[in-house]
PDB file of N, CA, C and O in Angstrom:
ATOM      1  N   MET J   1       4.418  -9.031   2.831  1.00 36.00           N
ATOM      2  CA  MET J   1       5.745  -8.763   2.060  1.00 36.00           C
ATOM      3  C   MET J   1       6.572  -7.996   2.910  1.00 36.00           C
ATOM      4  O   MET J   1       5.995  -6.920   3.431  1.00 36.00           O
ATOM      5  N   ARG J   2       7.900  -8.209   3.256  1.00 40.00           N
ATOM      6  CA  ARG J   2       8.715  -7.406   4.081  1.00 40.00           C
ATOM      7  C   ARG J   2       9.644  -6.405   3.128  1.00 40.00           C
ATOM      8  O   ARG J   2       9.640  -6.541   2.063  1.00 40.00           O
ATOM      9  N   TYR J   3      10.029  -5.308   3.879  1.00 41.00           N
ATOM     10  CA  TYR J   3      10.969  -4.492   2.924  1.00 41.00           C
ATOM     11  C   TYR J   3      12.102  -5.083   2.438  1.00 41.00           C
ATOM     12  O   TYR J   3      12.582  -6.131   3.080  1.00 41.00           O
ATOM     13  N   SER J   4      12.816  -4.536   1.400  1.00 43.00           N
ATOM     14  CA  SER J   4      13.933  -5.237   1.064  1.00 43.00           C
ATOM     15  C   SER J   4      15.317  -4.409   1.170  1.00 43.00           C
ATOM     16  O   SER J   4      16.024  -4.609   2.100  1.00 43.00           O
ATOM     17  N   ASN J   5      15.310  -3.267   0.335  1.00 45.00           N
ATOM     18  CA  ASN J   5      16.724  -2.661   0.423  1.00 45.00           C
ATOM     19  C   ASN J   5      16.427  -0.993   0.742  1.00 45.00           C
ATOM     20  O   ASN J   5      15.193  -0.745   0.801  1.00 45.00           O
ATOM     21  N   GLY J   6      17.456  -0.443   0.658  1.00 47.00           N
ATOM     22  CA  GLY J   6      17.464   1.125   0.874  1.00 47.00           C
ATOM     23  C   GLY J   6      16.396   1.619   2.000  1.00 47.00           C
ATOM     24  O   GLY J   6      16.751   1.027   3.189  1.00 47.00           O
ATOM     25  N   ILE J   7      15.891   2.656   1.930  1.00 48.00           N
ATOM     26  CA  ILE J   7      15.076   3.178   2.981  1.00 48.00           C
ATOM     27  C   ILE J   7      14.112   2.108   3.487  1.00 48.00           C
ATOM     28  O   ILE J   7      13.935   2.212   4.840  1.00 48.00           O
ATOM     29  N   LEU J   8      13.819   1.154   2.929  1.00 52.00           N
ATOM     30  CA  LEU J   8      12.874   0.260   3.592  1.00 52.00           C
ATOM     31  C   LEU J   8      13.661  -1.011   4.090  1.00 52.00           C
ATOM     32  O   LEU J   8      13.328  -1.860   4.622  1.00 52.00           O
ATOM     33  N   GLY J   9      15.071  -1.007   3.915  1.00 55.00           N
ATOM     34  CA  GLY J   9      15.889  -2.052   4.413  1.00 55.00           C
ATOM     35  C   GLY J   9      15.783  -2.129   5.875  1.00 55.00           C
ATOM     36  O   GLY J   9      15.890  -3.152   6.497  1.00 55.00           O
ATOM     37  N   ASN J  10      15.628  -0.799   6.541  1.00 57.00           N
ATOM     38  CA  ASN J  10      15.609  -0.726   7.947  1.00 57.00           C
ATOM     39  C   ASN J  10      14.132  -0.974   8.525  1.00 57.00           C
ATOM     40  O   ASN J  10      13.297  -0.090   8.086  1.00 57.00           O
ATOM     41  N   ARG J  11      13.592  -1.957   8.956  1.00 60.00           N
ATOM     42  CA  ARG J  11      12.349  -2.243   9.151  1.00 60.00           C
ATOM     43  C   ARG J  11      11.579  -0.959  10.027  1.00 60.00           C
ATOM     44  O   ARG J  11      10.362  -0.734   9.953  1.00 60.00           O
ATOM     45  N   LYS J  12      12.284  -0.261  10.794  1.00 76.00           N
ATOM     46  CA  LYS J  12      11.754   0.743  11.804  1.00 76.00           C
ATOM     47  C   LYS J  12      12.010   1.980  11.043  1.00 76.00           C
ATOM     48  O   LYS J  12      11.758   3.069  11.746  1.00 76.00           O
ATOM     49  N   LYS J  13      12.401   2.163   9.726  1.00 86.00           N
ATOM     50  CA  LYS J  13      12.868   3.485   9.051  1.00 86.00           C
ATOM     51  C   LYS J  13      11.748   4.468   8.915  1.00 86.00           C
ATOM     52  O   LYS J  13      11.826   5.680   9.236  1.00 86.00           O
ATOM     53  N   ILE J  14      10.538   4.090   8.646  1.00 89.00           N
ATOM     54  CA  ILE J  14       9.457   4.982   8.533  1.00 89.00           C
ATOM     55  C   ILE J  14       8.897   5.617   9.866  1.00 89.00           C
ATOM     56  O   ILE J  14       8.779   6.695  10.057  1.00 89.00           O
ATOM     57  N   ARG J  15       9.036   4.674  10.894  1.00 91.00           N
ATOM     58  CA  ARG J  15       8.838   5.208  12.272  1.00 91.00           C
ATOM     59  C   ARG J  15       9.955   6.255  12.726  1.00 91.00           C
ATOM     60  O   ARG J  15       9.571   7.364  13.008  1.00 91.00           O
ATOM     61  N   GLU J  16      11.142   6.078  12.230  1.00 91.00           N
ATOM     62  CA  GLU J  16      12.084   6.782  12.701  1.00 91.00           C
ATOM     63  C   GLU J  16      11.963   8.264  12.047  1.00 91.00           C
ATOM     64  O   GLU J  16      12.236   9.128  12.588  1.00 91.00           O
ATOM     65  N   LEU J  17      11.644   8.207  10.849  1.00 91.00           N
ATOM     66  CA  LEU J  17      11.669   9.367   9.887  1.00 91.00           C
ATOM     67  C   LEU J  17      10.381  10.216  10.452  1.00 91.00           C
ATOM     68  O   LEU J  17      10.509  11.271  10.504  1.00 91.00           O
ATOM     69  N   ARG J  18       9.360   9.379  10.707  1.00 92.00           N
ATOM     70  CA  ARG J  18       8.297  10.339  11.511  1.00 92.00           C
ATOM     71  C   ARG J  18       8.429  10.822  12.703  1.00 92.00           C
ATOM     72  O   ARG J  18       8.036  12.014  12.916  1.00 92.00           O
ATOM     73  N   LYS J  19       9.230  10.076  13.754  1.00 94.00           N
ATOM     74  CA  LYS J  19       9.468  10.742  14.932  1.00 94.00           C
ATOM     75  C   LYS J  19      10.372  11.694  14.787  1.00 94.00           C
ATOM     76  O   LYS J  19      10.234  12.906  15.412  1.00 94.00           O
ATOM     77  N   ARG J  20      11.501  11.629  13.883  1.00 93.00           N
ATOM     78  CA  ARG J  20      12.467  12.713  13.653  1.00 93.00           C
ATOM     79  C   ARG J  20      11.843  14.014  13.162  1.00 93.00           C
ATOM     80  O   ARG J  20      12.161  15.094  13.416  1.00 93.00           O
ATOM     81  N   LYS J  21      10.684  13.912  12.519  1.00 93.00           N
ATOM     82  CA  LYS J  21       9.950  14.976  11.967  1.00 93.00           C
ATOM     83  C   LYS J  21       9.104  15.556  13.110  1.00 93.00           C
ATOM     84  O   LYS J  21       8.366  16.707  12.889  1.00 93.00           O
ATOM     85  N   GLY J  22       8.796  14.982  14.090  1.00 96.00           N
ATOM     86  CA  GLY J  22       7.937  15.457  15.109  1.00 96.00           C
ATOM     87  C   GLY J  22       6.546  15.273  14.797  1.00 96.00           C
ATOM     88  O   GLY J  22       5.644  15.992  15.346  1.00 96.00           O
ATOM     89  N   VAL J  23       6.324  14.218  14.012  1.00 95.00           N
ATOM     90  CA  VAL J  23       4.873  13.878  13.589  1.00 95.00           C
ATOM     91  C   VAL J  23       4.412  12.644  14.355  1.00 95.00           C
ATOM     92  O   VAL J  23       4.964  11.662  14.235  1.00 95.00           O
ATOM     93  N   THR J  24       3.156  12.831  14.901  1.00 95.00           N
ATOM     94  CA  THR J  24       2.348  11.721  15.431  1.00 95.00           C
ATOM     95  C   THR J  24       1.955  10.757  14.500  1.00 95.00           C
ATOM     96  O   THR J  24       1.748  11.160  13.192  1.00 95.00           O
ATOM     97  N   GLN J  25       1.556   9.477  14.643  1.00 95.00           N
ATOM     98  CA  GLN J  25       0.816   8.740  13.914  1.00 95.00           C
ATOM     99  C   GLN J  25      -0.471   9.328  13.348  1.00 95.00           C
ATOM    100  O   GLN J  25      -0.737   9.234  12.253  1.00 95.00           O
ATOM    101  N   GLU J  26      -1.219  10.064  14.172  1.00 96.00           N
ATOM    102  CA  GLU J  26      -2.556  10.476  13.938  1.00 96.00           C
ATOM    103  C   GLU J  26      -2.417  11.633  12.940  1.00 96.00           C
ATOM    104  O   GLU J  26      -3.166  11.799  12.026  1.00 96.00           O
ATOM    105  N   GLU J  27      -1.471  12.422  13.080  1.00 96.00           N
ATOM    106  CA  GLU J  27      -1.102  13.622  12.226  1.00 96.00           C
ATOM    107  C   GLU J  27      -0.816  13.118  10.812  1.00 96.00           C
ATOM    108  O   GLU J  27      -1.489  13.600   9.852  1.00 96.00           O
ATOM    109  N   LEU J  28       0.075  11.983  10.774  1.00 95.00           N
ATOM    110  CA  LEU J  28       0.530  11.519   9.513  1.00 95.00           C
ATOM    111  C   LEU J  28      -0.675  10.801   8.618  1.00 95.00           C
ATOM    112  O   LEU J  28      -0.806  10.826   7.484  1.00 95.00           O
ATOM    113  N   VAL J  29      -1.526   9.919   9.374  1.00 95.00           N
ATOM    114  CA  VAL J  29      -2.697   9.358   8.827  1.00 95.00           C
ATOM    115  C   VAL J  29      -3.514  10.056   8.394  1.00 95.00           C
ATOM    116  O   VAL J  29      -4.270   9.977   7.272  1.00 95.00           O
ATOM    117  N   ARG J  30      -3.747  11.511   9.113  1.00 95.00           N
ATOM    118  CA  ARG J  30      -4.743  12.454   8.514  1.00 95.00           C
ATOM    119  C   ARG J  30      -4.110  13.284   7.169  1.00 95.00           C
ATOM    120  O   ARG J  30      -4.923  13.252   6.226  1.00 95.00           O
ATOM    121  N   LYS J  31      -2.837  13.278   7.354  1.00 93.00           N
ATOM    122  CA  LYS J  31      -2.270  14.015   6.117  1.00 93.00           C
ATOM    123  C   LYS J  31      -2.277  13.104   4.629  1.00 93.00           C
ATOM    124  O   LYS J  31      -2.543  13.382   3.756  1.00 93.00           O
ATOM    125  N   VAL J  32      -2.044  11.773   4.908  1.00 93.00           N
ATOM    126  CA  VAL J  32      -1.973  10.820   3.800  1.00 93.00           C
ATOM    127  C   VAL J  32      -3.333   9.986   3.452  1.00 93.00           C
ATOM    128  O   VAL J  32      -3.226   9.077   2.647  1.00 93.00           O
ATOM    129  N   ASN J  33      -4.215  10.158   4.646  1.00 93.00           N
ATOM    130  CA  ASN J  33      -5.582   9.629   4.355  1.00 93.00           C
ATOM    131  C   ASN J  33      -5.477   7.985   4.427  1.00 93.00           C
ATOM    132  O   ASN J  33      -6.100   7.311   3.452  1.00 93.00           O
ATOM    133  N   ILE J  34      -4.798   7.413   5.324  1.00 91.00           N
ATOM    134  CA  ILE J  34      -4.884   5.967   5.504  1.00 91.00           C
ATOM    135  C   ILE J  34      -5.184   5.806   7.032  1.00 91.00           C
ATOM    136  O   ILE J  34      -5.034   6.723   7.845  1.00 91.00           O
ATOM    137  N   SER J  35      -5.455   4.583   7.417  1.00 92.00           N
ATOM    138  CA  SER J  35      -5.846   4.186   8.653  1.00 92.00           C
ATOM    139  C   SER J  35      -4.557   4.074   9.519  1.00 92.00           C
ATOM    140  O   SER J  35      -3.468   3.770   8.999  1.00 92.00           O
ATOM    141  N   ARG J  36      -4.746   4.042  10.722  1.00 93.00           N
ATOM    142  CA  ARG J  36      -3.563   4.145  11.813  1.00 93.00           C
ATOM    143  C   ARG J  36      -3.048   2.529  11.796  1.00 93.00           C
ATOM    144  O   ARG J  36      -1.794   2.453  11.932  1.00 93.00           O
ATOM    145  N   GLN J  37      -4.061   1.774  11.442  1.00 92.00           N
ATOM    146  CA  GLN J  37      -3.540   0.431  11.425  1.00 92.00           C
ATOM    147  C   GLN J  37      -2.609   0.167  10.304  1.00 92.00           C
ATOM    148  O   GLN J  37      -1.704  -0.569  10.337  1.00 92.00           O
ATOM    149  N   ILE J  38      -2.885   0.570   9.117  1.00 90.00           N
ATOM    150  CA  ILE J  38      -1.971   0.548   7.784  1.00 90.00           C
ATOM    151  C   ILE J  38      -0.666   1.168   8.191  1.00 90.00           C
ATOM    152  O   ILE J  38       0.382   0.721   7.772  1.00 90.00           O
ATOM    153  N   LEU J  39      -0.663   2.257   8.817  1.00 91.00           N
ATOM    154  CA  LEU J  39       0.654   3.013   9.145  1.00 91.00           C
ATOM    155  C   LEU J  39       1.335   2.269  10.167  1.00 91.00           C
ATOM    156  O   LEU J  39       2.592   1.971   9.960  1.00 91.00           O
ATOM    157  N   SER J  40       0.788   1.665  11.019  1.00 90.00           N
ATOM    158  CA  SER J  40       1.456   0.742  12.179  1.00 90.00           C
ATOM    159  C   SER J  40       1.980  -0.424  11.448  1.00 90.00           C
ATOM    160  O   SER J  40       3.113  -0.781  11.770  1.00 90.00           O
ATOM    161  N   THR J  41       1.265  -1.142  10.465  1.00 88.00           N
ATOM    162  CA  THR J  41       1.635  -2.189   9.922  1.00 88.00           C
ATOM    163  C   THR J  41       2.937  -1.874   8.889  1.00 88.00           C
ATOM    164  O   THR J  41       4.088  -2.535   9.083  1.00 88.00           O
ATOM    165  N   LEU J  42       3.081  -0.703   8.245  1.00 88.00           N
ATOM    166  CA  LEU J  42       4.291  -0.452   7.605  1.00 88.00           C
ATOM    167  C   LEU J  42       5.488  -0.054   8.533  1.00 88.00           C
ATOM    168  O   LEU J  42       6.455  -0.320   8.217  1.00 88.00           O
ATOM    169  N   GLU J  43       5.143   0.620   9.554  1.00 88.00           N
ATOM    170  CA  GLU J  43       6.178   0.941  10.488  1.00 88.00           C
ATOM    171  C   GLU J  43       6.772  -0.290  11.169  1.00 88.00           C
ATOM    172  O   GLU J  43       7.938  -0.328  11.770  1.00 88.00           O
ATOM    173  N   ASN J  44       6.083  -1.299  11.111  1.00 86.00           N
ATOM    174  CA  ASN J  44       6.469  -2.646  11.781  1.00 86.00           C
ATOM    175  C   ASN J  44       7.237  -3.501  10.576  1.00 86.00           C
ATOM    176  O   ASN J  44       7.411  -4.812  10.752  1.00 86.00           O
ATOM    177  N   GLY J  45       7.516  -2.913   9.450  1.00 81.00           N
ATOM    178  CA  GLY J  45       8.102  -3.683   8.561  1.00 81.00           C
ATOM    179  C   GLY J  45       7.390  -4.487   7.590  1.00 81.00           C
ATOM    180  O   GLY J  45       7.818  -5.298   6.771  1.00 81.00           O
ATOM    181  N   LEU J  46       6.131  -4.313   7.559  1.00 82.00           N
ATOM    182  CA  LEU J  46       5.128  -5.164   6.455  1.00 82.00           C
ATOM    183  C   LEU J  46       4.636  -3.991   5.442  1.00 82.00           C
ATOM    184  O   LEU J  46       4.254  -2.964   5.879  1.00 82.00           O
ATOM    185  N   LEU J  47       4.319  -4.615   4.224  1.00 79.00           N
ATOM    186  CA  LEU J  47       3.771  -3.475   3.317  1.00 79.00           C
ATOM    187  C   LEU J  47       2.340  -3.753   3.355  1.00 79.00           C
ATOM    188  O   LEU J  47       1.534  -2.746   3.036  1.00 79.00           O
ATOM    189  N   GLY J  48       1.891  -4.793   3.621  1.00 77.00           N
ATOM    190  CA  GLY J  48       0.459  -5.120   3.590  1.00 77.00           C
ATOM    191  C   GLY J  48      -0.414  -4.535   2.494  1.00 77.00           C
ATOM    192  O   GLY J  48      -0.138  -4.934   1.459  1.00 77.00           O
ATOM    193  N   ARG J  49      -1.239  -3.676   2.710  1.00 78.00           N
ATOM    194  CA  ARG J  49      -2.186  -3.138   1.548  1.00 78.00           C
ATOM    195  C   ARG J  49      -1.703  -1.904   0.895  1.00 78.00           C
ATOM    196  O   ARG J  49      -2.401  -1.302   0.408  1.00 78.00           O
ATOM    197  N   ILE J  50      -0.408  -1.523   1.406  1.00 82.00           N
ATOM    198  CA  ILE J  50      -0.002  -0.246   0.801  1.00 82.00           C
ATOM    199  C   ILE J  50       0.335  -0.253  -0.504  1.00 82.00           C
ATOM    200  O   ILE J  50       1.029  -1.177  -0.875  1.00 82.00           O
ATOM    201  N   THR J  51      -0.087   0.711  -1.357  1.00 86.00           N
ATOM    202  CA  THR J  51       0.464   0.770  -2.763  1.00 86.00           C
ATOM    203  C   THR J  51       1.769   1.657  -2.951  1.00 86.00           C
ATOM    204  O   THR J  51       2.304   2.199  -1.863  1.00 86.00           O
ATOM    205  N   VAL J  52       2.526   1.452  -3.879  1.00 86.00           N
ATOM    206  CA  VAL J  52       3.767   2.210  -4.007  1.00 86.00           C
ATOM    207  C   VAL J  52       3.441   3.721  -4.127  1.00 86.00           C
ATOM    208  O   VAL J  52       4.135   4.466  -3.519  1.00 86.00           O
ATOM    209  N   ALA J  53       2.307   3.856  -4.852  1.00 89.00           N
ATOM    210  CA  ALA J  53       2.009   5.525  -4.653  1.00 89.00           C
ATOM    211  C   ALA J  53       1.846   6.041  -3.342  1.00 89.00           C
ATOM    212  O   ALA J  53       2.237   7.035  -2.914  1.00 89.00           O
ATOM    213  N   MET J  54       1.275   5.225  -2.326  1.00 89.00           N
ATOM    214  CA  MET J  54       0.980   5.639  -1.027  1.00 89.00           C
ATOM    215  C   MET J  54       2.240   5.675  -0.210  1.00 89.00           C
ATOM    216  O   MET J  54       2.524   6.555   0.383  1.00 89.00           O
ATOM    217  N   LEU J  55       3.272   4.919  -0.612  1.00 88.00           N
ATOM    218  CA  LEU J  55       4.464   4.691   0.081  1.00 88.00           C
ATOM    219  C   LEU J  55       5.229   6.003  -0.314  1.00 88.00           C
ATOM    220  O   LEU J  55       5.696   6.683   0.644  1.00 88.00           O
ATOM    221  N   ILE J  56       5.127   6.161  -1.488  1.00 90.00           N
ATOM    222  CA  ILE J  56       5.875   7.466  -1.978  1.00 90.00           C
ATOM    223  C   ILE J  56       5.310   8.647  -1.468  1.00 90.00           C
ATOM    224  O   ILE J  56       6.028   9.591  -0.848  1.00 90.00           O
ATOM    225  N   TYR J  57       3.944   8.736  -1.307  1.00 91.00           N
ATOM    226  CA  TYR J  57       3.433  10.030  -0.704  1.00 91.00           C
ATOM    227  C   TYR J  57       3.700  10.002   0.718  1.00 91.00           C
ATOM    228  O   TYR J  57       3.883  11.136   1.117  1.00 91.00           O
ATOM    229  N   ILE J  58       3.591   8.866   1.481  1.00 91.00           N
ATOM    230  CA  ILE J  58       3.976   9.096   2.950  1.00 91.00           C
ATOM    231  C   ILE J  58       5.486   9.568   3.136  1.00 91.00           C
ATOM    232  O   ILE J  58       5.769  10.370   3.781  1.00 91.00           O
ATOM    233  N   LEU J  59       6.162   8.892   2.225  1.00 91.00           N
ATOM    234  CA  LEU J  59       7.847   9.324   2.252  1.00 91.00           C
ATOM    235  C   LEU J  59       7.838  10.823   1.961  1.00 91.00           C
ATOM    236  O   LEU J  59       8.753  11.727   2.666  1.00 91.00           O
ATOM    237  N   HIS J  60       7.110  11.611   1.015  1.00 92.00           N
ATOM    238  CA  HIS J  60       7.142  12.867   0.667  1.00 92.00           C
ATOM    239  C   HIS J  60       6.731  13.634   1.732  1.00 92.00           C
ATOM    240  O   HIS J  60       7.165  14.493   2.126  1.00 92.00           O
ATOM    241  N   GLN J  61       5.608  13.171   2.456  1.00 92.00           N
ATOM    242  CA  GLN J  61       5.214  13.816   3.686  1.00 92.00           C
ATOM    243  C   GLN J  61       6.394  13.988   4.778  1.00 92.00           C
ATOM    244  O   GLN J  61       6.143  14.971   5.795  1.00 92.00           O
ATOM    245  N   LEU J  62       7.268  12.930   4.879  1.00 92.00           N
ATOM    246  CA  LEU J  62       8.274  13.004   5.910  1.00 92.00           C
ATOM    247  C   LEU J  62       9.538  13.645   5.223  1.00 92.00           C
ATOM    248  O   LEU J  62      10.634  13.501   5.843  1.00 92.00           O
ATOM    249  N   GLY J  63       9.412  14.330   4.148  1.00 92.00           N
ATOM    250  CA  GLY J  63      10.690  14.829   3.498  1.00 92.00           C
ATOM    251  C   GLY J  63      11.666  13.800   2.788  1.00 92.00           C
ATOM    252  O   GLY J  63      12.802  14.220   2.890  1.00 92.00           O
ATOM    253  N   HIS J  64      11.268  12.756   2.470  1.00 90.00           N
ATOM    254  CA  HIS J  64      12.189  11.780   1.724  1.00 90.00           C
ATOM    255  C   HIS J  64      11.462  11.340   0.580  1.00 90.00           C
ATOM    256  O   HIS J  64      10.579  11.595   0.071  1.00 90.00           O
ATOM    257  N   GLU J  65      12.333  10.666  -0.133  1.00 88.00           N
ATOM    258  CA  GLU J  65      11.651   9.908  -1.504  1.00 88.00           C
ATOM    259  C   GLU J  65      12.179   8.526  -1.643  1.00 88.00           C
ATOM    260  O   GLU J  65      13.071   8.064  -0.982  1.00 88.00           O
ATOM    261  N   LEU J  66      11.373   7.833  -2.561  1.00 83.00           N
ATOM    262  CA  LEU J  66      11.738   6.491  -2.839  1.00 83.00           C
ATOM    263  C   LEU J  66      12.685   6.489  -3.934  1.00 83.00           C
ATOM    264  O   LEU J  66      12.359   6.990  -5.047  1.00 83.00           O
ATOM    265  N   ASP J  67      13.818   5.780  -3.986  1.00 81.00           N
ATOM    266  CA  ASP J  67      14.913   5.657  -4.860  1.00 81.00           C
ATOM    267  C   ASP J  67      15.083   4.514  -5.426  1.00 81.00           C
ATOM    268  O   ASP J  67      15.150   3.304  -4.582  1.00 81.00           O
ATOM    269  N   ILE J  68      14.753   4.187  -6.771  1.00 76.00           N
ATOM    270  CA  ILE J  68      14.780   2.781  -7.087  1.00 76.00           C
ATOM    271  C   ILE J  68      16.070   2.638  -8.065  1.00 76.00           C
ATOM    272  O   ILE J  68      16.476   3.579  -8.832  1.00 76.00           O
ATOM    273  N   LYS J  69      16.884   1.693  -7.730  1.00 75.00           N
ATOM    274  CA  LYS J  69      18.266   1.455  -8.351  1.00 75.00           C
ATOM    275  C   LYS J  69      18.144   0.041  -8.905  1.00 75.00           C
ATOM    276  O   LYS J  69      17.596  -0.745  -8.511  1.00 75.00           O
ATOM    277  N   GLU J  70      19.094   0.112 -10.092  1.00 79.00           N
ATOM    278  CA  GLU J  70      19.443  -1.259 -10.572  1.00 79.00           C
ATOM    279  C   GLU J  70      20.171  -2.053  -9.575  1.00 79.00           C
ATOM    280  O   GLU J  70      21.094  -1.541  -8.899  1.00 79.00           O
ATOM    281  N   ARG J  71      19.624  -3.333  -9.341  1.00 72.00           N
ATOM    282  CA  ARG J  71      20.322  -4.065  -8.243  1.00 72.00           C
ATOM    283  C   ARG J  71      21.504  -4.792  -8.946  1.00 72.00           C
ATOM    284  O   ARG J  71      21.654  -5.058 -10.244  1.00 72.00           O
ATOM    285  N   LYS J  72      22.555  -5.047  -8.016  1.00 76.00           N
ATOM    286  CA  LYS J  72      23.708  -5.788  -8.357  1.00 76.00           C
ATOM    287  C   LYS J  72      23.609  -7.117  -8.563  1.00 76.00           C
ATOM    288  O   LYS J  72      22.681  -7.671  -7.875  1.00 76.00           O
ATOM    289  N   ARG J  73      24.306  -7.762  -9.706  1.00 73.00           N
ATOM    290  CA  ARG J  73      23.900  -9.196  -9.808  1.00 73.00           C
ATOM    291  C   ARG J  73      24.529  -9.885  -8.508  1.00 73.00           C
ATOM    292  O   ARG J  73      25.750  -9.847  -8.299  1.00 73.00           O
ATOM    293  N   THR J  74      23.581 -10.980  -7.967  1.00 69.00           N
ATOM    294  CA  THR J  74      24.271 -11.661  -7.136  1.00 69.00           C
ATOM    295  C   THR J  74      23.730 -12.983  -7.253  1.00 69.00           C
ATOM    296  O   THR J  74      22.900 -13.510  -7.996  1.00 69.00           O
ATOM    297  N   PHE J  75      24.537 -14.076  -6.731  1.00 62.00           N
ATOM    298  CA  PHE J  75      24.376 -15.580  -6.759  1.00 62.00           C
ATOM    299  C   PHE J  75      23.984 -16.033  -5.601  1.00 62.00           C
ATOM    300  O   PHE J  75      24.409 -15.427  -4.546  1.00 62.00           O
ATOM    301  N   PHE J  76      23.110 -16.945  -5.461  1.00 65.00           N
ATOM    302  CA  PHE J  76      22.663 -17.674  -4.174  1.00 65.00           C
ATOM    303  C   PHE J  76      23.801 -18.734  -3.926  1.00 65.00           C
ATOM    304  O   PHE J  76      23.889 -19.166  -2.825  1.00 65.00           O
ATOM    305  N   PHE J  77      24.634 -19.060  -4.674  1.00 64.00           N
ATOM    306  CA  PHE J  77      25.761 -19.958  -4.555  1.00 64.00           C
ATOM    307  C   PHE J  77      26.900 -19.376  -5.353  1.00 64.00           C
ATOM    308  O   PHE J  77      26.860 -18.706  -6.295  1.00 64.00           O
ATOM    309  N   ASP J  78      27.916 -20.022  -5.019  1.00 63.00           N
ATOM    310  CA  ASP J  78      29.210 -19.702  -5.899  1.00 63.00           C
ATOM    311  C   ASP J  78      29.484 -20.620  -6.854  1.00 63.00           C
ATOM    312  O   ASP J  78      29.663 -21.632  -6.647  1.00 63.00           O
ATOM    313  N   PRO J  79      29.241 -20.020  -8.276  1.00 62.00           N
ATOM    314  CA  PRO J  79      29.277 -21.037  -9.156  1.00 62.00           C
ATOM    315  C   PRO J  79      30.716 -21.731  -9.298  1.00 62.00           C
ATOM    316  O   PRO J  79      30.905 -22.873  -9.868  1.00 62.00           O
ATOM    317  N   SER J  80      31.781 -21.191  -8.858  1.00 67.00           N
ATOM    318  CA  SER J  80      33.244 -21.850  -9.042  1.00 67.00           C
ATOM    319  C   SER J  80      33.266 -22.932  -8.037  1.00 67.00           C
ATOM    320  O   SER J  80      34.283 -23.692  -8.214  1.00 67.00           O
ATOM    321  N   MET J  81      32.405 -23.011  -7.067  1.00 65.00           N
ATOM    322  CA  MET J  81      32.249 -24.118  -6.164  1.00 65.00           C
ATOM    323  C   MET J  81      31.861 -25.495  -6.661  1.00 65.00           C
ATOM    324  O   MET J  81      31.880 -26.490  -6.122  1.00 65.00           O
ATOM    325  N   VAL J  82      31.007 -25.288  -7.869  1.00 67.00           N
ATOM    326  CA  VAL J  82      30.635 -26.402  -8.518  1.00 67.00           C
ATOM    327  C   VAL J  82      31.698 -27.298  -9.245  1.00 67.00           C
ATOM    328  O   VAL J  82      32.497 -26.781 -10.069  1.00 67.00           O
ATOM    329  N   GLY J  83      31.855 -28.526  -8.970  1.00 62.00           N
ATOM    330  CA  GLY J  83      32.797 -29.505  -9.562  1.00 62.00           C
ATOM    331  C   GLY J  83      32.508 -29.884 -10.861  1.00 62.00           C
ATOM    332  O   GLY J  83      31.402 -29.783 -11.384  1.00 62.00           O
ATOM    333  N   ASP J  84      33.547 -30.342 -11.801  1.00 57.00           N
ATOM    334  CA  ASP J  84      33.328 -30.780 -13.016  1.00 57.00           C
ATOM    335  C   ASP J  84      32.720 -32.087 -13.017  1.00 57.00           C
ATOM    336  O   ASP J  84      32.962 -32.870 -12.419  1.00 57.00           O
TER     337      ASP J  84
END
């Protein structure tokens, strides 16, 4: 499962946040008690086996939070283009 919107819309955002904080992968995995492989998977845009709670905790350690918003209604096609 790939990221969709917001902070996760940018596949490399978790990596960018970690580096901006000056935290190594090893430091972060020790703080949040996950494997380096799980963090690497997350930093490469995949959710893998990560839970929402763990994602929230990782973001908290990086000084950010997960923001859930109501999405705007979108259509995969323009209904006005359908003929009578």
